[in-house]
Coordinates of C-alpha atoms and ligand atoms in Angstrom, one line a residue:
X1 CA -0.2 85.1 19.3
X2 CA -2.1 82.1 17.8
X3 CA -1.8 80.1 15.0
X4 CA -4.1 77.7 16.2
X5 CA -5.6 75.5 13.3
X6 CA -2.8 76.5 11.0
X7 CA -0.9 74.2 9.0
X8 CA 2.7 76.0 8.3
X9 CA 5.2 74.5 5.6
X10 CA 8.3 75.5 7.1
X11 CA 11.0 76.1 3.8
X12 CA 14.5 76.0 5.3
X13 CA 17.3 77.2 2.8
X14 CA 21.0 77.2 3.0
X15 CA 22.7 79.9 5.2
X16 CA 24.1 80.4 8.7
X17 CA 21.0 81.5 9.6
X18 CA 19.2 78.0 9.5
X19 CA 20.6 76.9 12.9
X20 CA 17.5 79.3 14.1
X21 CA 15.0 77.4 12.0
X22 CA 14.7 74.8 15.2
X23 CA 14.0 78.0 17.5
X24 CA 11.5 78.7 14.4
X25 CA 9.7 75.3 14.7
X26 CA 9.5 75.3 18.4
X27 CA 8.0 78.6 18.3
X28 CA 5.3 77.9 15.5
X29 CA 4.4 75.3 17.6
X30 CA 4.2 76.6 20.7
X31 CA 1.9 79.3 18.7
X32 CA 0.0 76.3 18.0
X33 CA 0.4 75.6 14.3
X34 CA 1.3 71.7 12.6
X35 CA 4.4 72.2 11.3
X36 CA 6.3 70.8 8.3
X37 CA 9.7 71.1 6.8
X38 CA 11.3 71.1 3.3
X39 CA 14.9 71.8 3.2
X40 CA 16.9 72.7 0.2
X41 CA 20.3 70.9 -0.4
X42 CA 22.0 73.7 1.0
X43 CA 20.1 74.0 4.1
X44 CA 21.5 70.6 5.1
X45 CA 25.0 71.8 5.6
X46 CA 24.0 73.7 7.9
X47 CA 21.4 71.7 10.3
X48 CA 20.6 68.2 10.0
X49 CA 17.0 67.1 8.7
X50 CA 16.8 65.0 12.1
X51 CA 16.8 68.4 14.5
X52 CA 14.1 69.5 12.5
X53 CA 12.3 66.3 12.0
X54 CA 12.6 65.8 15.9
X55 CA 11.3 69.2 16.9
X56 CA 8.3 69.1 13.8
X57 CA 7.1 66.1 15.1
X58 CA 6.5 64.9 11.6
X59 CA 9.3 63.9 8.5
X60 CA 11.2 66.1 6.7
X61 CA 11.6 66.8 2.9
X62 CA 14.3 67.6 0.6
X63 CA 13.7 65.9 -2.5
X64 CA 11.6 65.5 -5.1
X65 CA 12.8 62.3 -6.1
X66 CA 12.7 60.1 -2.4
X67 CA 10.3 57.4 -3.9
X68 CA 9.0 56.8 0.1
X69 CA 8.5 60.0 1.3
X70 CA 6.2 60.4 -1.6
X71 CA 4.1 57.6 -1.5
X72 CA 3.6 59.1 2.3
X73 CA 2.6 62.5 1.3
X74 CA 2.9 63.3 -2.8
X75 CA 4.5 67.1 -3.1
X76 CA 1.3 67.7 -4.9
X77 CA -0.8 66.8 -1.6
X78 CA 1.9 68.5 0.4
X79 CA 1.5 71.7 -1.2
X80 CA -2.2 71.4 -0.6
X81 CA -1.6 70.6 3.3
X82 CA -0.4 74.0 3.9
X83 CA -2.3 76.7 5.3
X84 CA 0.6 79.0 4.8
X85 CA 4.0 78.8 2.9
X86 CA 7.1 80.6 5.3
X87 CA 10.7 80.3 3.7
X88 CA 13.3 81.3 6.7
X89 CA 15.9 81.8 6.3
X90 CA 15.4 82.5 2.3
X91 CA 18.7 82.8 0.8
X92 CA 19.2 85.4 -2.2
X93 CA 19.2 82.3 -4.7
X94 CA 16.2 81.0 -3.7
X95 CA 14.4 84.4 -3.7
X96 CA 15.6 84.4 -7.3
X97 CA 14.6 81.1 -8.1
X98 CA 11.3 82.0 -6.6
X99 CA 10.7 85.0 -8.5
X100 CA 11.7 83.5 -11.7
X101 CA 9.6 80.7 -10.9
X102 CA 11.7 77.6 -11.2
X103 CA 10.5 74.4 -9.8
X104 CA 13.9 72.6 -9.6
X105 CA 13.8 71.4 -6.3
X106 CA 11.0 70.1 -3.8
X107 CA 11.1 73.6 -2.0
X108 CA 10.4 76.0 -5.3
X109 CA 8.0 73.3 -7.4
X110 CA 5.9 73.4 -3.8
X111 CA 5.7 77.3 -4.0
X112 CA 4.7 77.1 -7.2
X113 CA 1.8 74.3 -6.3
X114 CA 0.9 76.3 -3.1
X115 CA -2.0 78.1 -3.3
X116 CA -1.3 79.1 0.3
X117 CA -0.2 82.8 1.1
X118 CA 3.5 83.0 0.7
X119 CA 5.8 84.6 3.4
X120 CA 9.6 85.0 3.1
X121 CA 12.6 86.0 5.8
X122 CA 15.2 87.0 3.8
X123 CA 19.0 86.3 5.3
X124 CA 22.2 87.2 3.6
X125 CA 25.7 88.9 3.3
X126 CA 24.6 92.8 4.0
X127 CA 26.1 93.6 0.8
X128 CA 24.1 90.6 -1.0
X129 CA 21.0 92.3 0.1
X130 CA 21.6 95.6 -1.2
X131 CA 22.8 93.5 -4.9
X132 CA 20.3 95.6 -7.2
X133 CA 19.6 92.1 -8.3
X134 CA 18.5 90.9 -4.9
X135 CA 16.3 94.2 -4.4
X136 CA 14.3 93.7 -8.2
X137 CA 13.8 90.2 -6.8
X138 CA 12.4 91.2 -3.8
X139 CA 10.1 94.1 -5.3
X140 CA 9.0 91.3 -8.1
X141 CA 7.9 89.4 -5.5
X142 CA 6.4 91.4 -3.2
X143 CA 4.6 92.8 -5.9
X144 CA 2.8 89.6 -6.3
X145 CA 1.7 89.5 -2.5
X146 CA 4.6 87.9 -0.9
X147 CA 4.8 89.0 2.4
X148 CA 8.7 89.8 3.3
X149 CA 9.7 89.4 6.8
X150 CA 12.6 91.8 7.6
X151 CA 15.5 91.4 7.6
X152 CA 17.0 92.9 10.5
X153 CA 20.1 94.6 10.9
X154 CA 23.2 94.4 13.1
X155 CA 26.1 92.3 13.8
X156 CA 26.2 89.4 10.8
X157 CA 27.9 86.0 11.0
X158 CA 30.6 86.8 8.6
X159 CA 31.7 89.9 10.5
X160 CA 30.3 92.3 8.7
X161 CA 27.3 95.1 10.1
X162 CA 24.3 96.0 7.9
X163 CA 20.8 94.3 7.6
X164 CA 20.9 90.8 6.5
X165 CA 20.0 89.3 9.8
X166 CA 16.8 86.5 10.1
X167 CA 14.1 87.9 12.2
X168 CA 14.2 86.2 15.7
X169 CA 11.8 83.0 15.7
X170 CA 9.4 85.4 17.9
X171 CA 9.1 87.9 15.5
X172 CA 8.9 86.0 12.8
X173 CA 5.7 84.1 14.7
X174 CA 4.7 87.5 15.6
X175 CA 4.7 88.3 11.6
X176 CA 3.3 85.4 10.6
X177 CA 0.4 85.5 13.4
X178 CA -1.1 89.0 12.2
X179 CA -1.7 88.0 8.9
X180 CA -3.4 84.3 9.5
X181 CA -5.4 84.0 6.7
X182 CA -9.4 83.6 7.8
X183 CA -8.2 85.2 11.3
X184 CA -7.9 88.9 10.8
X185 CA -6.3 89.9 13.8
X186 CA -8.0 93.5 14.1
X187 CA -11.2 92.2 12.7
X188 CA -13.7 94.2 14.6
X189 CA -11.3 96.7 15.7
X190 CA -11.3 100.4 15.3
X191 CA -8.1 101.9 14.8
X192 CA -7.7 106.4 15.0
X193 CA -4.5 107.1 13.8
X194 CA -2.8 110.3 12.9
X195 CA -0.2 111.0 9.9
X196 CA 1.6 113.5 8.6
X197 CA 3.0 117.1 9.3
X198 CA 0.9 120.3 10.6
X199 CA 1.3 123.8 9.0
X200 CA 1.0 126.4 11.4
X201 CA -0.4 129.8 10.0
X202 CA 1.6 132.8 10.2
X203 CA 0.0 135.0 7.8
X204 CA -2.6 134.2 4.5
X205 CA 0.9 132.6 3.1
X206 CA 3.2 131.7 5.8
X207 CA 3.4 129.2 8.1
X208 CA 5.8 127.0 10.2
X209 CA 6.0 123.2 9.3
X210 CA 8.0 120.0 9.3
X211 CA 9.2 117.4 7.1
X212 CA 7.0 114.6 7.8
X213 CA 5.7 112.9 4.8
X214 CA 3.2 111.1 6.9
X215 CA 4.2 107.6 4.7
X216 CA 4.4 105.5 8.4
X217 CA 1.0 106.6 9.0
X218 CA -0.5 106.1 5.9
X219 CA 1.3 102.4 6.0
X220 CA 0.1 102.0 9.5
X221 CA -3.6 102.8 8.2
X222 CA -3.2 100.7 4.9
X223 CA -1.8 97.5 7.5
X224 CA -4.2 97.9 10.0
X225 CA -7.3 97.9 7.5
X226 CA -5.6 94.9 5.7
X227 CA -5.3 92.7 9.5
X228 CA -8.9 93.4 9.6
X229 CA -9.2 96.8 11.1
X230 CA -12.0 99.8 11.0
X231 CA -9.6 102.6 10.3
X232 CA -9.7 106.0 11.1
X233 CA -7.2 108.5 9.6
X234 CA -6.6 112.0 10.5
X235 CA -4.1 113.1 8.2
X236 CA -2.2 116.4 7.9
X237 CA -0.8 118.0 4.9
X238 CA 0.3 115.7 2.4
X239 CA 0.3 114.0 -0.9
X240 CA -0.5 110.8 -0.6
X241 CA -3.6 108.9 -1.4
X242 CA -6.1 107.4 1.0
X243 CA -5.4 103.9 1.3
X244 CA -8.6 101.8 0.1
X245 CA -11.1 101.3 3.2
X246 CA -9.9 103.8 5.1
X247 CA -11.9 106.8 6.6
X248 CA -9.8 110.0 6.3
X249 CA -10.2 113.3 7.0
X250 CA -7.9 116.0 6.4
X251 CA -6.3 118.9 8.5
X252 CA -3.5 121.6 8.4
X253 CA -3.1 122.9 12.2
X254 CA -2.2 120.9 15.1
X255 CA -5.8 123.0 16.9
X256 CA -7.7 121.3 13.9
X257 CA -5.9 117.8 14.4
X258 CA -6.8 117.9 18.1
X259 CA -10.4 119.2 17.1
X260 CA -10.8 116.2 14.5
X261 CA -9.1 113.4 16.8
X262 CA -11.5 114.3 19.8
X263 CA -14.5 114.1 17.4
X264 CA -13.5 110.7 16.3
X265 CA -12.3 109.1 19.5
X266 CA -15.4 107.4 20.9
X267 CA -15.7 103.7 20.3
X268 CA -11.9 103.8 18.9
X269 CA -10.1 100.6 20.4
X270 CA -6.4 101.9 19.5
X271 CA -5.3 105.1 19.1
X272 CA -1.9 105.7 17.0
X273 CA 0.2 109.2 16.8
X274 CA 1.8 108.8 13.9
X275 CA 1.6 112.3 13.2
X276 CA 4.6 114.8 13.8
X277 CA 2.2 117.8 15.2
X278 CA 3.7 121.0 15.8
X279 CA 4.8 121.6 19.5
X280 CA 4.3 125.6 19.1
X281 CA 2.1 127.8 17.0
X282 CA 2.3 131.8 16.3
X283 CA 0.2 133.3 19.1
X284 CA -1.2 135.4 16.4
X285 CA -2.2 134.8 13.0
X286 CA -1.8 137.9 10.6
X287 CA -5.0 138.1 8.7
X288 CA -3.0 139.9 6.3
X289 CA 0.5 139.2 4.4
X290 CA 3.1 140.5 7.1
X291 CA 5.1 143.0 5.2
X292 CA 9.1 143.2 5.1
X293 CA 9.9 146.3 6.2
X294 CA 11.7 145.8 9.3
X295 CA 15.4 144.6 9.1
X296 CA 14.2 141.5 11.9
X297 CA 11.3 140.2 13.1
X298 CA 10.4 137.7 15.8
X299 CA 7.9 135.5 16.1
X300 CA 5.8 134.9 19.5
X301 CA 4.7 131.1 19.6
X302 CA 2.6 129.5 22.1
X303 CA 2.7 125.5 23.1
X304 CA 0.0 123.7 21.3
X305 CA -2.2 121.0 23.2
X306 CA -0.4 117.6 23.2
X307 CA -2.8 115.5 21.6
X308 CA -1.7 112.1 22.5
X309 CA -1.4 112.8 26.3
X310 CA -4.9 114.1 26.1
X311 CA -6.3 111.3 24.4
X312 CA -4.1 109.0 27.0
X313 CA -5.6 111.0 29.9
X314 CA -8.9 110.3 29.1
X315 CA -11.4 107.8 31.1
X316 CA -12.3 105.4 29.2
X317 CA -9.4 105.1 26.9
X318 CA -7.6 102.9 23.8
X319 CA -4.5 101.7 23.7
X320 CA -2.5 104.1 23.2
X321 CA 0.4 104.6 20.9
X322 CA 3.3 106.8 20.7
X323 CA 6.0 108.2 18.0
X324 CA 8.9 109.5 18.8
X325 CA 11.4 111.0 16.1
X326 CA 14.8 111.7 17.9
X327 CA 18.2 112.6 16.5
X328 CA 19.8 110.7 19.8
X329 CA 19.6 108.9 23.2
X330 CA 16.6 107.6 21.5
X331 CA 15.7 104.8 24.6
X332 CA 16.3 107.5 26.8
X333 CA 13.9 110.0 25.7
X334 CA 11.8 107.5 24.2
X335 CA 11.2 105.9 27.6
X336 CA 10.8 109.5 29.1
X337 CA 7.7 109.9 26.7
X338 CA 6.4 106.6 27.6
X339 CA 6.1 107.3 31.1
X340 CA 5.3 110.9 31.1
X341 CA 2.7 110.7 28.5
X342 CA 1.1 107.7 30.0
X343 CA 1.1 106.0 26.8
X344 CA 0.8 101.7 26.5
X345 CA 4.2 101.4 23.8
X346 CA 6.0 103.9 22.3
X347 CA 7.8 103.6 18.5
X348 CA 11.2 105.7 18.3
X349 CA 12.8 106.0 15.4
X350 CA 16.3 107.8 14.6
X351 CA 15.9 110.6 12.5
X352 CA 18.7 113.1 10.5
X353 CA 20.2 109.5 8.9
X354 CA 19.7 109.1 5.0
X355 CA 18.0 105.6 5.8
X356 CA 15.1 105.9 8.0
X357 CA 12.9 108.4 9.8
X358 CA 11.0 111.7 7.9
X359 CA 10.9 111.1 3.8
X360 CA 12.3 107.9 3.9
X361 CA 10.6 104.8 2.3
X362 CA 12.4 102.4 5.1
X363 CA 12.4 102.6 8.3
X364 CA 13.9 101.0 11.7
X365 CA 11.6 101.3 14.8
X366 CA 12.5 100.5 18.4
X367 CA 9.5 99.8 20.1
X368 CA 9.3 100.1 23.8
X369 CA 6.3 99.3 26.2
X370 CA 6.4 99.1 30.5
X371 CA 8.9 96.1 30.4
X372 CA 9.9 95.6 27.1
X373 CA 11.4 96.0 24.0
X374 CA 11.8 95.7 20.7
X375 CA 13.5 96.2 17.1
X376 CA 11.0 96.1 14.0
X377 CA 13.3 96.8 10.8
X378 CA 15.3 97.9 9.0
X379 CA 12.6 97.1 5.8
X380 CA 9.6 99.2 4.0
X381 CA 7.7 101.4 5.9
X382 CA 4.9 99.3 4.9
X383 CA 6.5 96.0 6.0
X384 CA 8.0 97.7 9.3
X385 CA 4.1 98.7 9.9
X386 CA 2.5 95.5 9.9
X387 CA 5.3 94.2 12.1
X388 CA 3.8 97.0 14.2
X389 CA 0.2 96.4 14.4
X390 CA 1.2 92.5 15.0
X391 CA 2.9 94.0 18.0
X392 CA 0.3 95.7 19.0
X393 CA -2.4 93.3 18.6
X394 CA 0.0 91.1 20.6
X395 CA 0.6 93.5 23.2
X396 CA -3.1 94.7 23.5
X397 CA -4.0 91.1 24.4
X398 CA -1.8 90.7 26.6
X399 CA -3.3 94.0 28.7
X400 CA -6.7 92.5 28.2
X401 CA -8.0 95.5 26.6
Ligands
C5P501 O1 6.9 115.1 22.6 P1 7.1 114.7 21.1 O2 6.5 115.7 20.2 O3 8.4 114.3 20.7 O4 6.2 113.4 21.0 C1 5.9 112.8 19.8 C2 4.6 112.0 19.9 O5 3.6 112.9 20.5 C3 4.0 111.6 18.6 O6 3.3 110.4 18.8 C4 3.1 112.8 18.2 O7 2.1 112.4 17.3 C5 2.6 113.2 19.6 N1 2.2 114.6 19.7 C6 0.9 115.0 19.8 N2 0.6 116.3 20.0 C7 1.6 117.3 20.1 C8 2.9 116.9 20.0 C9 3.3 115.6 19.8 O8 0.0 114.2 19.7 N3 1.2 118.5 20.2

């Protein structure tokens, strides 16, 4: 992960959470970026100025009127400095401040002098996230390219469950990393990836499918060409429309999804099955409408050919990725699919709950690779998909493909 060259205005805002903005600044750091702070008023009842001052290696800000600090650095100048604006944690009130667009402290009137790319960690009460007010805020201001960075879900601070939670500082570096401005992090990459359902023929006008929408893939593909990438999508049927830059071609049977996936391999750098292909298919196809006269009928399938072990089984290969939709004991079989399949990281996610999973617009992955792991949401499939391709940028390196 590099941030090298990067100069990252670090907005800290009051919540529990901001004790892990000094995890935060280490990390950016480490990753190689100059870092700066502005904290609100709030933010200072929860860690002092001189932590993060210490750890920054440079002064930090929280007014607009300290007469010194700004004949050091003018919030004008400061605003300029930054190569990128994050705000973690963001509390709800300063997400609304922000997309109302006050300027009533030095934190919101640099946002609004920034022309850097703006990323926000939300972290909150569970039930302060799901505020209809807090959402409208959040789908204002994504809508005007602010990146959101989870939040995750799980135990909170004031006892309660539900997502809320501030991205780790490594994820959050992670999130930041794959979207440096100037320093696509798939530039030059080619990425195949599959999406969607397959519809197995029975006859002219039955067939056997599945729910999958094939949104994950279609936000993988949309992420991947945004970070840079050449994409490649092989997309079963659905109703969705081709993300802008991206190759597609369409299919309906798991034999034509193999067919088009082999075709397009060569040259591909990662592969990603994102696509929920059919594991059987009727042995025979009627060529006619199969009448109902009998008072049963059965069905013969046959196993179709598993397309992502046969793409992980070939010599030369890409880095390989997995899906795997389970309704339990997801590290278990998740794991299982990993190793059996020979694949580099694997993406489970829970399916048969109203959040996540087939339809959904959200989603919560658990990402698992040889020795590692992983949680990437609960948030939009398109934000939990750039989390994703960060990862596996990250993890890709790290193999030395
Ligand atoms: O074994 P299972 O179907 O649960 O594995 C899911 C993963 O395998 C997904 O990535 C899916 O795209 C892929 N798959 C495949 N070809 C099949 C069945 C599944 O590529 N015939």
């Amino acid at each position: 992960m590099c941030l090298r060259d990067e100069r990252v205005l670090l907005g800290v805002s009051g919540g529990i959470a901001a004790y892990k903005a000094a995890e935060l600044v280490r990390r950016l750091r480490d990753a190689g970026a100059q870092v700066r702070v502005v904290m609100t008023e709030g933010a200072k009842h929860f860690i002092t100025p001189l932590t993060l001052q210490a750890l920054s290696a440079n002064p930090v800000r929280d007014s607009l009127w300290d007469a010194s600090a700004e004949a050091a650095m003018g919030h004008i100048e400061l605003a300029r400095w930054a190569t990128r604006v994050l705000i973690a944690p963001a509390s709800a009130d300063l997400l609304a401040r922000l997309a109302h667009g006050h300027g009533d402290d030095l934190l919101s009137t640099l946002v609004l002098a920034s022309t850097a790319p703006l990323a926000v960690a939300p972290a909150m009460n569970q039930q302060m996230w799901a505020h209809p007010a807090t959402q409208a805020n959040i789908a204002l201001l994504r809508s005007r390219g602010v990146q959101v960075f989870g939040p995750g879900s799980g135990d909170q601070a004031c006892g309660e469950v539900g997502p809320g939670r501030l991205l780790e500082a490594a994820e959050l570096v992670a999130a930041l990393a794959g979207t440096v401005r100037g320093h696509a992090v798939l530039a030059g990459v080619r990425v195949l990836i599959t999406a969607g359902p397959t519809f197995e023929d029975i006859d002219p006008v039955r067939f056997i499918g599945n729910r999958s929408s094939g949104k994950m893939g279609f936000a993988l593909a949309a992420a991947a060409t945004a970070m840079g990438a050449e994409v490649t999508l092989v997309a079963g049927p659905v109703a969705l429309a081709t993300p802008a830059g991206v190759l597609r071609q369409d299919v309906r049977s798991a034999a034509q999804m193999l067919a088009a996936v082999m075709a397009a391999l060569p040259g591909q750098h990662i592969y990603i099955g994102a696509a929920a292909v059919a594991d059987y298919t009727p042995a025979q196809v009627a060529d006619k409408k199969i009448k109902k006269t009998a008072a049963d009928m059965a069905v013969a399938l046959a196993r179709t050919t598993d397309i992502l072990a046969t793409v992980a089984a070939r010599s030369p290969r890409p880095f390989v990725v997995g899906f795997a939709a389970e309704t339990h004991d997801l590290e278990h079989y998740a794991r299982d699919k990993l190793q059996r399949k020979g694949l580099d990281l694997i993406a489970a996610n829970q399916v048969g709950c109203a959040e996540s999973g087939f339809e959904a617009d959200c989603n919560t992955l658990q990402v698992f690779w040889a020795d590692g792991a992983c949680t990437l949401g609960p948030d939009s499939k398109v934000a939990v998909a750039q989390q994703l391709l960060s990862l596996i940028a990250q993890r890709r390196a790290q193999a030395g493909a």
